[in-house]
XYZ file of C-alpha atoms in Angstrom:
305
model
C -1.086 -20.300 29.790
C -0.057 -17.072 27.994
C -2.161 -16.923 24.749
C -1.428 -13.572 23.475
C 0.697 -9.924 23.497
C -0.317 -6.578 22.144
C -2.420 -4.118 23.432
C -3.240 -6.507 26.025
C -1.638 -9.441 27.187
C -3.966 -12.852 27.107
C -3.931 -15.690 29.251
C -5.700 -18.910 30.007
C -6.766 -19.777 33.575
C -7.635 -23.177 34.589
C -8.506 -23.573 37.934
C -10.754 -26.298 39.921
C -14.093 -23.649 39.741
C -13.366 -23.959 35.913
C -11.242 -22.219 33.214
C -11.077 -18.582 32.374
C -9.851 -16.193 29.726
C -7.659 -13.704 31.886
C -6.949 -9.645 29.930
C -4.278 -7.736 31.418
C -4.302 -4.436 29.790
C -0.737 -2.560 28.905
C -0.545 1.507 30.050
C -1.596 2.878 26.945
C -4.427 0.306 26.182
C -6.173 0.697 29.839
C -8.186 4.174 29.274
C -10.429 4.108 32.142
C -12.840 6.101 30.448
C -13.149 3.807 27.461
C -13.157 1.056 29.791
C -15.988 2.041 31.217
C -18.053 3.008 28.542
C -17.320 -0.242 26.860
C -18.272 -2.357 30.422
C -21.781 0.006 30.239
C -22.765 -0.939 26.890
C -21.692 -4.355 27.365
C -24.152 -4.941 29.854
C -26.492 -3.957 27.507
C -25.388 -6.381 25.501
C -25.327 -9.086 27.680
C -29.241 -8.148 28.730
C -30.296 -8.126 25.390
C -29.115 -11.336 24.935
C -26.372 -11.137 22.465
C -24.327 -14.016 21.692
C -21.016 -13.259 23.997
C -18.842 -14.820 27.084
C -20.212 -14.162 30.756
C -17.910 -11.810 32.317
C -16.238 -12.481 35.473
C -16.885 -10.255 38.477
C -14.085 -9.798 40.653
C -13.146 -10.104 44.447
C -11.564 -6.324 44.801
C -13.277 -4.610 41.807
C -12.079 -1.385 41.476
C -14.330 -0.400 38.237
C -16.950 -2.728 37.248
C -15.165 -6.119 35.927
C -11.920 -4.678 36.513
C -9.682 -4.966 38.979
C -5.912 -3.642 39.605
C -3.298 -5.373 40.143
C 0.164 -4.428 41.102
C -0.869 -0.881 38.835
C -2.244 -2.855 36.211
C -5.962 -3.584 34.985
C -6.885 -6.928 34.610
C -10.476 -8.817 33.708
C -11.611 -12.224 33.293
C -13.992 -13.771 31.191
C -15.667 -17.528 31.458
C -13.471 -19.863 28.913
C -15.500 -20.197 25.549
C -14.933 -24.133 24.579
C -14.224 -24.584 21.189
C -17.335 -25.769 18.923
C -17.635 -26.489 15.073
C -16.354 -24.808 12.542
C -19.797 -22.905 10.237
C -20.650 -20.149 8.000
C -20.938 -16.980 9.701
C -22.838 -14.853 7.787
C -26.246 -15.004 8.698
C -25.292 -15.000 11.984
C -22.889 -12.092 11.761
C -25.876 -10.119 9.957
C -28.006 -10.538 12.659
C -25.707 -10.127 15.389
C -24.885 -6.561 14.070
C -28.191 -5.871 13.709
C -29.239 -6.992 17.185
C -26.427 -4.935 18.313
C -26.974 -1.250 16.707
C -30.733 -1.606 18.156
C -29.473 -1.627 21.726
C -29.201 2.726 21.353
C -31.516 4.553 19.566
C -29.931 5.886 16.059
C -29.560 9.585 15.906
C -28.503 12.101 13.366
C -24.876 13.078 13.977
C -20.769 13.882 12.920
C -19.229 10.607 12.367
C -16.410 10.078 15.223
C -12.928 11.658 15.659
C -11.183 8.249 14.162
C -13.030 8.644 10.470
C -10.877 11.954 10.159
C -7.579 10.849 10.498
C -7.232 9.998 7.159
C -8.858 13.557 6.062
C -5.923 15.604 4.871
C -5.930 18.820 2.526
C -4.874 18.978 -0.906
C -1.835 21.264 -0.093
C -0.935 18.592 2.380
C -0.635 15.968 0.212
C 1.112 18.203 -2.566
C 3.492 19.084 0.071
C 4.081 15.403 1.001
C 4.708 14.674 -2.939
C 7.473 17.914 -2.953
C 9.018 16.082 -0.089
C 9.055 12.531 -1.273
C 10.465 13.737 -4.709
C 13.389 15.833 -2.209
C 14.175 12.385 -0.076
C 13.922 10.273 -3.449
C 11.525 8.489 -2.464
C 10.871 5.723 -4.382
C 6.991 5.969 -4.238
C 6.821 9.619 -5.416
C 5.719 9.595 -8.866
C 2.755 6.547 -7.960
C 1.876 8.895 -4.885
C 1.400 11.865 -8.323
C -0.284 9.265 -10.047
C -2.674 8.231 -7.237
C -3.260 11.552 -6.047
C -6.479 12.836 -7.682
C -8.329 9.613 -6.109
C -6.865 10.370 -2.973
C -8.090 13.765 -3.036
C -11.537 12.622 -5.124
C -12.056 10.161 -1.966
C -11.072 12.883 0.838
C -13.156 14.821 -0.525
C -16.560 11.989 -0.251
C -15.288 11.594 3.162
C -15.587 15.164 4.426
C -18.572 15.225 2.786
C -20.430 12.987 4.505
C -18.415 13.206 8.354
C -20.248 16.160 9.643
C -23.825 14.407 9.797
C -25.100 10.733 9.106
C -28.680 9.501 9.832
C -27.880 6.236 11.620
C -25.377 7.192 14.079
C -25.022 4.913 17.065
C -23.013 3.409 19.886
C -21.462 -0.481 18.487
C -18.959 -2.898 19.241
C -16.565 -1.460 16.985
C -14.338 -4.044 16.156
C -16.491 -6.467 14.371
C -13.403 -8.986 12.681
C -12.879 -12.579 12.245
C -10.838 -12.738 15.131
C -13.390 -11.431 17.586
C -15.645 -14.398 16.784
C -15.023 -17.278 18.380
C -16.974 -20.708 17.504
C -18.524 -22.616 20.607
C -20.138 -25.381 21.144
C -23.820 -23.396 20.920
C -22.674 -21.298 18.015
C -20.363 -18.447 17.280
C -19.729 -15.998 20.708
C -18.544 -11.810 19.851
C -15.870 -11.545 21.932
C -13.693 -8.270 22.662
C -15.874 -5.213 23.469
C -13.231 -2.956 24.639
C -13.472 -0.932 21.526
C -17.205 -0.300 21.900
C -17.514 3.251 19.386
C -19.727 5.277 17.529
C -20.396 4.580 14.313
C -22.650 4.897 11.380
C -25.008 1.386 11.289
C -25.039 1.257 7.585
C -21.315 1.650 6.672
C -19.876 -0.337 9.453
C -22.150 -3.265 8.801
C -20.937 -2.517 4.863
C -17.514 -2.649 6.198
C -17.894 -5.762 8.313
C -19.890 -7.819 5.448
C -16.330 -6.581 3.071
C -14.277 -8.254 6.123
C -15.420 -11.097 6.740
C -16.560 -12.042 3.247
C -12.632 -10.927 2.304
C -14.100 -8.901 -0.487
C -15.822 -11.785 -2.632
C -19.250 -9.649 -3.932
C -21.780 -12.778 -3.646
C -20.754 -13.251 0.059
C -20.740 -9.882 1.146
C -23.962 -9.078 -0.680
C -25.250 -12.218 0.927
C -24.544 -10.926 4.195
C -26.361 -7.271 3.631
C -28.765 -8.995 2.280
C -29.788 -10.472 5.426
C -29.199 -7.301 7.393
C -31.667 -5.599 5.504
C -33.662 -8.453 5.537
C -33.828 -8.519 9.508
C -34.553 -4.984 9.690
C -31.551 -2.837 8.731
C -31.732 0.262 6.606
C -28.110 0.586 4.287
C -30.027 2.848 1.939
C -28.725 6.325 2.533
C -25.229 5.976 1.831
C -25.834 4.736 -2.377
C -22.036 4.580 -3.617
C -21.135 5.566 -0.949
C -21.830 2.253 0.984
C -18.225 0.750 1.387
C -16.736 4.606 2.113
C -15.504 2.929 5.465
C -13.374 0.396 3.749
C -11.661 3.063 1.396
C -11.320 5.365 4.806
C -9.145 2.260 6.813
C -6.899 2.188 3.057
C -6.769 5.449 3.144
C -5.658 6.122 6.829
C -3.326 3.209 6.357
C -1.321 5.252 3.211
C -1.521 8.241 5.215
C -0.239 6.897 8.548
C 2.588 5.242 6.424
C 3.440 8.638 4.283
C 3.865 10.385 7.348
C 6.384 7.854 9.203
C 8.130 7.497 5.668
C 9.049 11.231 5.755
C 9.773 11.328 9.080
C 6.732 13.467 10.832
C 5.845 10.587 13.327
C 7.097 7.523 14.794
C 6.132 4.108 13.294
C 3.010 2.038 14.799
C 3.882 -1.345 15.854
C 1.408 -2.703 13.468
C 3.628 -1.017 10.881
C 5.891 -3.697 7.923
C 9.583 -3.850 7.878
C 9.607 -2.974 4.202
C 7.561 0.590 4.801
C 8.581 2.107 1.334
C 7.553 -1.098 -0.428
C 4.284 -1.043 1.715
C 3.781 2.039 -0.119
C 4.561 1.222 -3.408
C 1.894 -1.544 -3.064
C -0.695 0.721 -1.709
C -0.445 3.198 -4.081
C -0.862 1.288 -7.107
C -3.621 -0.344 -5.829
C -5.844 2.343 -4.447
C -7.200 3.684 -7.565
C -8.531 -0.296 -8.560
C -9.863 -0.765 -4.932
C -11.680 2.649 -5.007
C -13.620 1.667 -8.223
C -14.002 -1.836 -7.340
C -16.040 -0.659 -4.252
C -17.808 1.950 -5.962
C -18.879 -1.043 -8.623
C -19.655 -3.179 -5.091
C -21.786 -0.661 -3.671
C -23.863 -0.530 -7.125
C -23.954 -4.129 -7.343
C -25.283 -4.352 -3.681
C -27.605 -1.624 -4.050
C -29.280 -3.526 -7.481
C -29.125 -6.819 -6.106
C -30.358 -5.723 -2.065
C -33.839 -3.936 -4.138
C -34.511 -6.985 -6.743
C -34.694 -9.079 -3.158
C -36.777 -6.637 -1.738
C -39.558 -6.365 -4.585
């Protein structure tokens, strides 16, 4: 049964020995490199005990739980049956937790992906000449928005050369990578295994998954830090790694809008209106996460005293 297409296309497998979720990875999503540093810290993972499928191992590997197939990678996980429906978040807390421990955190630059977004101011001026040239209709809101955009750039390079809690995760910790069985909820998906700092990624995946509401995400750090985790060093700058993903959003769109790249596939119909929307609501995300990282960081030491 095909279940999904992207990246990667999804299937399940049912067979007499029992059912199977089958990953058949497109060209440009099977990195052999990436694969295998994923598979490595996935075993990790698995011996440490976190809460994730059994990979299948299979008859002709040709890299760890990979085979090929016609030129194409495919891998195979044991079927997770469906379970109840439950609140995540302590669970999620802990699971993150349990998860930056398996490396040891080290001082270090934040990765290659956090400086996409990073662009200079004379970039950006030169993007607003040329949107006001191609009448775009986003041009004056991009003038309007632009000394945020700059203000945040500018917390973002000042922070990507070195970070105290830098570490090897899953990467890609989202709603859709947890999957509810009958035991609990499994973390499914580790072929995006990065670096990352511990503190704003678990900021970033308490935002997610608590879809921004304060008591829930603060609810969710909360029990991080009570478990063990340090989210101390960052101070207002605790949620920088949600801005970044806005940020790298508008800037990905800008540039397909004036024609210096292709669009993503992940990309909206509308683009200009996509625009539009992010523009005018940067500014009012940026300080509502600056007012979420002071809330956290009141609320996180009143639990702690």
């Amino acid at each position: 049964m095909h279940l999904r297409r992207g990246d990667s296309d999804a299937w399940r497998l049912d067979t007499s020995a029992g059912s199977y979720f089958v990953k058949g990875y497109l060209p440009s999503a099977g990195d052999l490199g990436q694969l295998a540093r994923a598979m490595a810290f996935e075993r990790s993972a698995l011996r440490a005990g976190v809460p994730m499928p059994r990979p299948v191992t299979p008859l002709r590997p040709l890299l760890g739980w990979l085979t090929q197939i016609e030129g194409r990678l495919f891998r195979a996980h044991h079927w997770v049956p469906a379970g109840p429906a439950v609140d995540v978040s302590a669970w999620l807390a802990q699971t993150m937790l349990q998860v930056h421990q398996l490396p040891p955190l080290r001082p270090g630059a934040l990765p290659s992906w956090w400086r996409g977004c990073v662009r200079s101011a004379e970039v950006w001026e030169g993007w607003l000449l040329a949107a006001g040239r191609r009448d775009r209709g986003w041009a004056a809101l991009l003038e309007q928005c632009l000394p945020t955009i700059l203000a945040v750039t500018s917390r973002i390079s000042a922070i990507r050369e070195s970070v105290p809690d830098l570490v090897t995760t899953h990467g890609d910790f989202k709603p859709h990578n947890v999957i509810m069985s009958p035991s609990g909820p499994v973390l499914v998906d580790w072929d995006s295994v990065r670096t990352d700092s511990t503190a704003l990624e678990a900021a970033r995946t308490a935002y997610i998954f608590a879809a921004g509401n304060p008591d829930r995400v603060t609810r969710i750090l909360a029990t991080y830090t009570a478990s063990g985790g340090n989210l101390t060093w960052p101070g207002t700058d605790l949620f920088l790694s949600v801005l970044r993903n806005h940020l790298q959003v508008l800037t990905d769109q800008i540039d397909v809008s004036l024609g210096n790249t292709a669009p993503a596939r992940w990309m909206p119909a509308a683009l200009e209106d996509a625009i539009s929307n992010n523009l005018r609501s940067f500014p009012r995300r940026t300080t509502a996460l600056n007012q979420l990282a002071t809330t956290c960081a009141t609320q996180l030491a009143n639990r702690l005293l």
